Amino acid sequence: MALDTDSVRRIAHLARLKVPDDQLDHLAGEISQILTFVEQLGAVDTTDVPPMTGMATQKLRRRPDVVTDGQIPDKVLANAPDATGGFYSVPKVVE
Amino acid sequence: MADLLSLTLAEARDALKAGETSAVDLVTAHVGAMERARPLNLFITETAEQALAMAEAADARRARGEAGPLNGLPIGVKDLFCTTGVLTTAGSHILDGFVPTYESTVTSKLWADGAVMLGKLNLDEFAMGSSTLTSYYGPTINPWSPRDGGGTGDGFARKLVPGGSSGGSGAAIAAGVGVGALGTDTGGSIRQPASFCGITGIKPTYGRCSRWGIVAFASSLDQAGVFGVTVRDCAILLTSICGLDPKDSTSVDLPVPDFEAALKDGVRGLKIGVPKEYRVDGMPAEIEALWQQGIDWLRAAGAEVAEVSLPHTHHALPAYYIVAPAEASSNLARYDGVRYGLRVDGKSIIEMYENTRGAGFGAEVRRRILIGTYVLSAGYYDAYYRKAQQVRSLIRRDFDRVFEGFDAVLTPTTPSGAFGLDNVPDDPVTMYLNDIFTVTANMAGLPGISVPAGLDHQGLPLGLQVLGRPFDEATLLRVAQAIEDAAAFKLAPPFNMRA
């Protein structure tokens, strides 16, 4: 699969990742190369093969649905680039 | 004690127990080594003060008769494990200034057993790479790099990569800084640097130890593990870090054996498979010869060795390069400039996200996020991710079938020895081929160990890999011990704190 620069720009936007225009072409080439590499899997017959969704043969454990943590707003906000009055601050979202 | 830095982890433990040295003396020696080894760029953050305080506490515990199994032993930690109050970067610019307010389960278990943290070791950014070249903090230098001048200065005739992503961990143990180190392995990130650095490294079975508090890369593949100079050292550390953790729903509730005690059982009567599909086109003759040597060693030690087939082996790498980027793109969505790390402002919140992530991620991480986003985007999920997960089932079935008749599988760890910093393939796919022998274990969730077995034509270390049944790390360690005994590998890199 060969990706063009418009596709790369679209994916980058989906990933919320700014990519300078002058790098789109190079990235499109690299990503196309990797996609070509992985597409050899198309030749593998996977009819009736279930996808692997977990490693363990055991069933997922259950736990009581109770609060085990909390009341630590200072710790939660300790690494925030910008926090005010017990909240994360971000650029204005609503006009 | 004549030379504290020449002791293996087991020897240091025994010397501490016998009162021949103290934790403060041992840790002081390793802190000195850490500082003198700075030309190798091993650590992102050195925690010398904390190490000495932990050493004093360890000596006090021993005096009270409360010494744990790792009491007073200095350990380096890959900077992917969250450590309370200590900068944790994942080798990325985007985690600038991130100081966790919590401790990963695996590191907690080490400290609970008395170990001492030396510092946070360098790695490829978010563990994505095989060389440490993608670290925001610059590459680590392999201590086996040929020297230009003696001593421990920064003169190298040629700089070699230590492997990756846990390259700081591998290089530190090879150079004699710390008696053991923590790493993580998503596609070979413990075994490949262990091979390149001439030490032993084990990735246990997926679920054997908790992933809680480890910066996530690809959650269905990531697993913590350990590095040591010897198989015994790895066995001791592994016993400490394994076990159920209610905070990680994929960690498994199984008893953790005393892995060190298992080593004495030897390999007599074990059946070892040699998978013909690992004999890849263009494999260097010296790798082939080393592999044959390993077969002969195990036969001489009393194991039965026979050829086996793992027919889906060559599909593991392409499947990995779908699964790993897909899961990475999802895991790395959390770095948004809001809750921690770097923020680059923008006019709107979307622009702030895009600017932050554009500036914070390096080229390899960006590439993988984009691939992952693409393969998970609407209309492509079945063709890529689902297909890759089906191929994983086939890879696992191959192994299950082999393990019906065999106890372990022997392969080379890497297709070559360490390469030069200046000799890095410029296309990503060639770089990815480094992982060709190691990714299968991650795809199938199996344990794997790399043990140094010999030197290549340039005098650089090469490892052999042993893969085993799920949760049968004990057998893996026994086979590795037999290889170690037969190989009598000499850990003597030119840049060596033991000298």
PDB file of N, CA, C and O in Angstrom, chain B residues 149-198:
ATOM      1  N   GLY B 149      43.041   4.759  23.278  1.00  0.00           N
ATOM      2  CA  GLY B 149      43.607   5.158  24.568  1.00  0.00           C
ATOM      3  C   GLY B 149      43.014   4.292  25.659  1.00  0.00           C
ATOM      4  O   GLY B 149      41.970   3.669  25.481  1.00  0.00           O
ATOM      5  N   GLY B 150      43.669   4.252  26.803  1.00  0.00           N
ATOM      6  CA  GLY B 150      43.248   3.333  27.857  1.00  0.00           C
ATOM      7  C   GLY B 150      42.329   3.977  28.856  1.00  0.00           C
ATOM      8  O   GLY B 150      41.717   5.012  28.591  1.00  0.00           O
ATOM      9  N   GLY B 151      42.226   3.336  30.046  1.00  0.00           N
ATOM     10  CA  GLY B 151      41.461   3.896  31.154  1.00  0.00           C
ATOM     11  C   GLY B 151      39.984   3.986  30.857  1.00  0.00           C
ATOM     12  O   GLY B 151      39.429   3.199  30.095  1.00  0.00           O
ATOM     13  N   THR B 152      39.346   4.958  31.465  1.00  0.00           N
ATOM     14  CA  THR B 152      37.900   5.093  31.300  1.00  0.00           C
ATOM     15  C   THR B 152      37.567   6.495  30.801  1.00  0.00           C
ATOM     16  O   THR B 152      36.598   7.105  31.202  1.00  0.00           O
ATOM     17  N   GLY B 153      38.406   7.016  29.932  1.00  0.00           N
ATOM     18  CA  GLY B 153      38.123   8.321  29.333  1.00  0.00           C
ATOM     19  C   GLY B 153      37.077   8.177  28.244  1.00  0.00           C
ATOM     20  O   GLY B 153      36.465   7.122  28.089  1.00  0.00           O
ATOM     21  N   ASP B 154      36.864   9.235  27.461  1.00  0.00           N
ATOM     22  CA  ASP B 154      35.841   9.139  26.434  1.00  0.00           C
ATOM     23  C   ASP B 154      36.437   8.875  25.055  1.00  0.00           C
ATOM     24  O   ASP B 154      35.809   9.171  24.038  1.00  0.00           O
ATOM     25  N   GLY B 155      37.647   8.296  25.020  1.00  0.00           N
ATOM     26  CA  GLY B 155      38.266   7.992  23.733  1.00  0.00           C
ATOM     27  C   GLY B 155      37.862   6.628  23.199  1.00  0.00           C
ATOM     28  O   GLY B 155      38.139   5.604  23.805  1.00  0.00           O
ATOM     29  N   PHE B 156      37.146   6.624  22.082  1.00  0.00           N
ATOM     30  CA  PHE B 156      36.752   5.363  21.454  1.00  0.00           C
ATOM     31  C   PHE B 156      37.231   5.387  20.014  1.00  0.00           C
ATOM     32  O   PHE B 156      37.051   6.379  19.315  1.00  0.00           O
ATOM     33  N   ALA B 157      37.835   4.273  19.571  1.00  0.00           N
ATOM     34  CA  ALA B 157      38.238   4.188  18.171  1.00  0.00           C
ATOM     35  C   ALA B 157      36.997   4.087  17.295  1.00  0.00           C
ATOM     36  O   ALA B 157      36.948   4.590  16.178  1.00  0.00           O
ATOM     37  N   ARG B 158      35.982   3.418  17.834  1.00  0.00           N
ATOM     38  CA  ARG B 158      34.726   3.270  17.105  1.00  0.00           C
ATOM     39  C   ARG B 158      33.647   3.043  18.141  1.00  0.00           C
ATOM     40  O   ARG B 158      33.816   2.230  19.043  1.00  0.00           O
ATOM     41  N   LYS B 159      32.553   3.780  18.034  1.00  0.00           N
ATOM     42  CA  LYS B 159      31.479   3.633  19.010  1.00  0.00           C
ATOM     43  C   LYS B 159      30.444   2.635  18.503  1.00  0.00           C
ATOM     44  O   LYS B 159      29.956   2.756  17.384  1.00  0.00           O
ATOM     45  N   LEU B 160      30.135   1.659  19.358  1.00  0.00           N
ATOM     46  CA  LEU B 160      29.149   0.635  19.016  1.00  0.00           C
ATOM     47  C   LEU B 160      27.883   0.827  19.835  1.00  0.00           C
ATOM     48  O   LEU B 160      27.946   1.292  20.982  1.00  0.00           O
ATOM     49  N   VAL B 161      26.763   0.428  19.274  1.00  0.00           N
ATOM     50  CA  VAL B 161      25.504   0.505  20.027  1.00  0.00           C
ATOM     51  C   VAL B 161      25.465  -0.647  21.037  1.00  0.00           C
ATOM     52  O   VAL B 161      26.040  -1.706  20.818  1.00  0.00           O
ATOM     53  N   PRO B 162      24.755  -0.431  22.158  1.00  0.00           N
ATOM     54  CA  PRO B 162      24.604  -1.494  23.150  1.00  0.00           C
ATOM     55  C   PRO B 162      23.410  -2.391  22.844  1.00  0.00           C
ATOM     56  O   PRO B 162      23.136  -3.316  23.599  1.00  0.00           O
ATOM     57  N   GLY B 163      22.690  -2.104  21.766  1.00  0.00           N
ATOM     58  CA  GLY B 163      21.400  -2.758  21.542  1.00  0.00           C
ATOM     59  C   GLY B 163      20.317  -1.980  22.250  1.00  0.00           C
ATOM     60  O   GLY B 163      20.574  -0.965  22.899  1.00  0.00           O
ATOM     61  N   GLY B 164      19.101  -2.460  22.097  1.00  0.00           N
ATOM     62  CA  GLY B 164      17.997  -1.744  22.730  1.00  0.00           C
ATOM     63  C   GLY B 164      16.737  -2.553  22.694  1.00  0.00           C
ATOM     64  O   GLY B 164      16.716  -3.638  22.109  1.00  0.00           O
ATOM     65  N   SER B 165      15.738  -2.089  23.329  1.00  0.00           N
ATOM     66  CA  SER B 165      15.695  -0.745  23.878  1.00  0.00           C
ATOM     67  C   SER B 165      16.375  -0.607  25.235  1.00  0.00           C
ATOM     68  O   SER B 165      16.792   0.494  25.594  1.00  0.00           O
ATOM     69  N   SER B 166      16.521  -1.714  25.999  1.00  0.00           N
ATOM     70  CA  SER B 166      17.127  -1.588  27.328  1.00  0.00           C
ATOM     71  C   SER B 166      18.650  -1.517  27.212  1.00  0.00           C
ATOM     72  O   SER B 166      19.370  -2.268  27.884  1.00  0.00           O
ATOM     73  N   GLY B 167      19.158  -0.611  26.394  1.00  0.00           N
ATOM     74  CA  GLY B 167      20.596  -0.545  26.120  1.00  0.00           C
ATOM     75  C   GLY B 167      21.396  -0.032  27.301  1.00  0.00           C
ATOM     76  O   GLY B 167      22.531  -0.470  27.538  1.00  0.00           O
ATOM     77  N   GLY B 168      20.837   0.919  28.058  1.00  0.00           N
ATOM     78  CA  GLY B 168      21.535   1.409  29.241  1.00  0.00           C
ATOM     79  C   GLY B 168      21.717   0.289  30.251  1.00  0.00           C
ATOM     80  O   GLY B 168      22.784   0.155  30.866  1.00  0.00           O
ATOM     81  N   SER B 169      20.687  -0.540  30.395  1.00  0.00           N
ATOM     82  CA  SER B 169      20.745  -1.654  31.345  1.00  0.00           C
ATOM     83  C   SER B 169      21.831  -2.652  30.930  1.00  0.00           C
ATOM     84  O   SER B 169      22.646  -3.080  31.756  1.00  0.00           O
ATOM     85  N   GLY B 170      21.835  -3.038  29.660  1.00  0.00           N
ATOM     86  CA  GLY B 170      22.813  -4.011  29.177  1.00  0.00           C
ATOM     87  C   GLY B 170      24.233  -3.479  29.322  1.00  0.00           C
ATOM     88  O   GLY B 170      25.123  -4.176  29.820  1.00  0.00           O
ATOM     89  N   ALA B 171      24.439  -2.228  28.895  1.00  0.00           N
ATOM     90  CA  ALA B 171      25.782  -1.647  28.923  1.00  0.00           C
ATOM     91  C   ALA B 171      26.274  -1.466  30.362  1.00  0.00           C
ATOM     92  O   ALA B 171      27.454  -1.675  30.654  1.00  0.00           O
ATOM     93  N   ALA B 172      25.382  -1.085  31.280  1.00  0.00           N
ATOM     94  CA  ALA B 172      25.788  -0.861  32.672  1.00  0.00           C
ATOM     95  C   ALA B 172      26.299  -2.161  33.291  1.00  0.00           C
ATOM     96  O   ALA B 172      27.359  -2.176  33.932  1.00  0.00           O
ATOM     97  N   ILE B 173      25.567  -3.239  33.094  1.00  0.00           N
ATOM     98  CA  ILE B 173      25.983  -4.513  33.702  1.00  0.00           C
ATOM     99  C   ILE B 173      27.267  -5.019  33.047  1.00  0.00           C
ATOM    100  O   ILE B 173      28.168  -5.525  33.714  1.00  0.00           O
ATOM    101  N   ALA B 174      27.373  -4.836  31.724  1.00  0.00           N
ATOM    102  CA  ALA B 174      28.612  -5.256  31.048  1.00  0.00           C
ATOM    103  C   ALA B 174      29.813  -4.474  31.566  1.00  0.00           C
ATOM    104  O   ALA B 174      30.903  -5.017  31.726  1.00  0.00           O
ATOM    105  N   ALA B 175      29.619  -3.180  31.837  1.00  0.00           N
ATOM    106  CA  ALA B 175      30.731  -2.336  32.283  1.00  0.00           C
ATOM    107  C   ALA B 175      31.028  -2.512  33.770  1.00  0.00           C
ATOM    108  O   ALA B 175      32.065  -2.059  34.247  1.00  0.00           O
ATOM    109  N   GLY B 176      30.121  -3.140  34.508  1.00  0.00           N
ATOM    110  CA  GLY B 176      30.352  -3.352  35.938  1.00  0.00           C
ATOM    111  C   GLY B 176      29.755  -2.258  36.813  1.00  0.00           C
ATOM    112  O   GLY B 176      30.235  -2.005  37.916  1.00  0.00           O
ATOM    113  N   VAL B 177      28.705  -1.598  36.332  1.00  0.00           N
ATOM    114  CA  VAL B 177      28.015  -0.568  37.107  1.00  0.00           C
ATOM    115  C   VAL B 177      26.683  -1.152  37.583  1.00  0.00           C
ATOM    116  O   VAL B 177      25.761  -1.325  36.792  1.00  0.00           O
ATOM    117  N   GLY B 178      26.607  -1.465  38.871  1.00  0.00           N
ATOM    118  CA  GLY B 178      25.436  -2.160  39.400  1.00  0.00           C
ATOM    119  C   GLY B 178      25.642  -3.665  39.280  1.00  0.00           C
ATOM    120  O   GLY B 178      26.358  -4.135  38.380  1.00  0.00           O
ATOM    121  N   VAL B 179      25.036  -4.422  40.206  1.00  0.00           N
ATOM    122  CA  VAL B 179      25.179  -5.883  40.139  1.00  0.00           C
ATOM    123  C   VAL B 179      24.047  -6.531  39.349  1.00  0.00           C
ATOM    124  O   VAL B 179      24.083  -7.724  39.052  1.00  0.00           O
ATOM    125  N   GLY B 180      23.036  -5.742  39.019  1.00  0.00           N
ATOM    126  CA  GLY B 180      21.934  -6.239  38.212  1.00  0.00           C
ATOM    127  C   GLY B 180      21.140  -5.051  37.712  1.00  0.00           C
ATOM    128  O   GLY B 180      21.325  -3.928  38.201  1.00  0.00           O
ATOM    129  N   ALA B 181      20.283  -5.280  36.719  1.00  0.00           N
ATOM    130  CA  ALA B 181      19.486  -4.180  36.187  1.00  0.00           C
ATOM    131  C   ALA B 181      18.122  -4.686  35.749  1.00  0.00           C
ATOM    132  O   ALA B 181      17.962  -5.856  35.409  1.00  0.00           O
ATOM    133  N   LEU B 182      17.172  -3.751  35.775  1.00  0.00           N
ATOM    134  CA  LEU B 182      15.832  -4.031  35.273  1.00  0.00           C
ATOM    135  C   LEU B 182      15.724  -3.569  33.832  1.00  0.00           C
ATOM    136  O   LEU B 182      16.280  -2.532  33.460  1.00  0.00           O
ATOM    137  N   GLY B 183      14.970  -4.325  33.049  1.00  0.00           N
ATOM    138  CA  GLY B 183      14.656  -3.906  31.693  1.00  0.00           C
ATOM    139  C   GLY B 183      13.221  -4.263  31.377  1.00  0.00           C
ATOM    140  O   GLY B 183      12.503  -4.807  32.228  1.00  0.00           O
ATOM    141  N   THR B 184      12.807  -3.969  30.162  1.00  0.00           N
ATOM    142  CA  THR B 184      11.524  -4.455  29.664  1.00  0.00           C
ATOM    143  C   THR B 184      11.766  -4.992  28.259  1.00  0.00           C
ATOM    144  O   THR B 184      12.727  -4.608  27.595  1.00  0.00           O
ATOM    145  N   ASP B 185      10.880  -5.878  27.824  1.00  0.00           N
ATOM    146  CA  ASP B 185      11.075  -6.560  26.551  1.00  0.00           C
ATOM    147  C   ASP B 185       9.728  -6.637  25.844  1.00  0.00           C
ATOM    148  O   ASP B 185       8.812  -7.309  26.311  1.00  0.00           O
ATOM    149  N   THR B 186       9.618  -5.911  24.724  1.00  0.00           N
ATOM    150  CA  THR B 186       8.388  -5.888  23.942  1.00  0.00           C
ATOM    151  C   THR B 186       8.570  -6.663  22.642  1.00  0.00           C
ATOM    152  O   THR B 186       7.626  -7.263  22.128  1.00  0.00           O
ATOM    153  N   GLY B 187       9.820  -6.641  22.110  1.00  0.00           N
ATOM    154  CA  GLY B 187      10.097  -7.399  20.884  1.00  0.00           C
ATOM    155  C   GLY B 187      11.502  -7.978  20.901  1.00  0.00           C
ATOM    156  O   GLY B 187      11.979  -8.503  19.897  1.00  0.00           O
ATOM    157  N   GLY B 188      12.164  -7.846  22.042  1.00  0.00           N
ATOM    158  CA  GLY B 188      13.549  -8.316  22.153  1.00  0.00           C
ATOM    159  C   GLY B 188      14.403  -7.366  22.971  1.00  0.00           C
ATOM    160  O   GLY B 188      15.623  -7.505  23.043  1.00  0.00           O
ATOM    161  N   SER B 189      13.766  -6.402  23.593  1.00  0.00           N
ATOM    162  CA  SER B 189      14.457  -5.268  24.224  1.00  0.00           C
ATOM    163  C   SER B 189      15.283  -5.625  25.448  1.00  0.00           C
ATOM    164  O   SER B 189      16.013  -4.778  25.954  1.00  0.00           O
ATOM    165  N   ILE B 190      15.187  -6.857  25.955  1.00  0.00           N
ATOM    166  CA  ILE B 190      16.132  -7.322  26.979  1.00  0.00           C
ATOM    167  C   ILE B 190      17.156  -8.244  26.328  1.00  0.00           C
ATOM    168  O   ILE B 190      18.361  -8.101  26.527  1.00  0.00           O
ATOM    169  N   ARG B 191      16.674  -9.184  25.515  1.00  0.00           N
ATOM    170  CA  ARG B 191      17.557 -10.234  25.001  1.00  0.00           C
ATOM    171  C   ARG B 191      18.579  -9.709  23.992  1.00  0.00           C
ATOM    172  O   ARG B 191      19.735 -10.127  23.993  1.00  0.00           O
ATOM    173  N   GLN B 192      18.161  -8.762  23.133  1.00  0.00           N
ATOM    174  CA  GLN B 192      19.083  -8.245  22.123  1.00  0.00           C
ATOM    175  C   GLN B 192      20.218  -7.429  22.759  1.00  0.00           C
ATOM    176  O   GLN B 192      21.382  -7.674  22.454  1.00  0.00           O
ATOM    177  N   PRO B 193      19.945  -6.480  23.678  1.00  0.00           N
ATOM    178  CA  PRO B 193      21.078  -5.800  24.333  1.00  0.00           C
ATOM    179  C   PRO B 193      21.922  -6.736  25.199  1.00  0.00           C
ATOM    180  O   PRO B 193      23.140  -6.555  25.312  1.00  0.00           O
ATOM    181  N   ALA B 194      21.309  -7.750  25.819  1.00  0.00           N
ATOM    182  CA  ALA B 194      22.104  -8.721  26.587  1.00  0.00           C
ATOM    183  C   ALA B 194      23.105  -9.396  25.654  1.00  0.00           C
ATOM    184  O   ALA B 194      24.285  -9.545  25.983  1.00  0.00           O
ATOM    185  N   SER B 195      22.639  -9.772  24.462  1.00  0.00           N
ATOM    186  CA  SER B 195      23.505 -10.426  23.482  1.00  0.00           C
ATOM    187  C   SER B 195      24.629  -9.485  23.030  1.00  0.00           C
ATOM    188  O   SER B 195      25.796  -9.864  22.992  1.00  0.00           O
ATOM    189  N   PHE B 196      24.278  -8.230  22.703  1.00  0.00           N
ATOM    190  CA  PHE B 196      25.262  -7.257  22.217  1.00  0.00           C
ATOM    191  C   PHE B 196      26.289  -6.894  23.302  1.00  0.00           C
ATOM    192  O   PHE B 196      27.384  -6.455  22.987  1.00  0.00           O
ATOM    193  N   CYS B 197      25.915  -7.008  24.572  1.00  0.00           N
ATOM    194  CA  CYS B 197      26.790  -6.561  25.659  1.00  0.00           C
ATOM    195  C   CYS B 197      27.498  -7.716  26.373  1.00  0.00           C
ATOM    196  O   CYS B 197      28.277  -7.483  27.292  1.00  0.00           O
ATOM    197  N   GLY B 198      27.199  -8.960  26.005  1.00  0.00           N
ATOM    198  CA  GLY B 198      27.911 -10.087  26.608  1.00  0.00           C
ATOM    199  C   GLY B 198      27.450 -10.432  28.007  1.00  0.00           C
ATOM    200  O   GLY B 198      28.239 -10.907  28.832  1.00  0.00           O
TER     201      GLY B 198
END
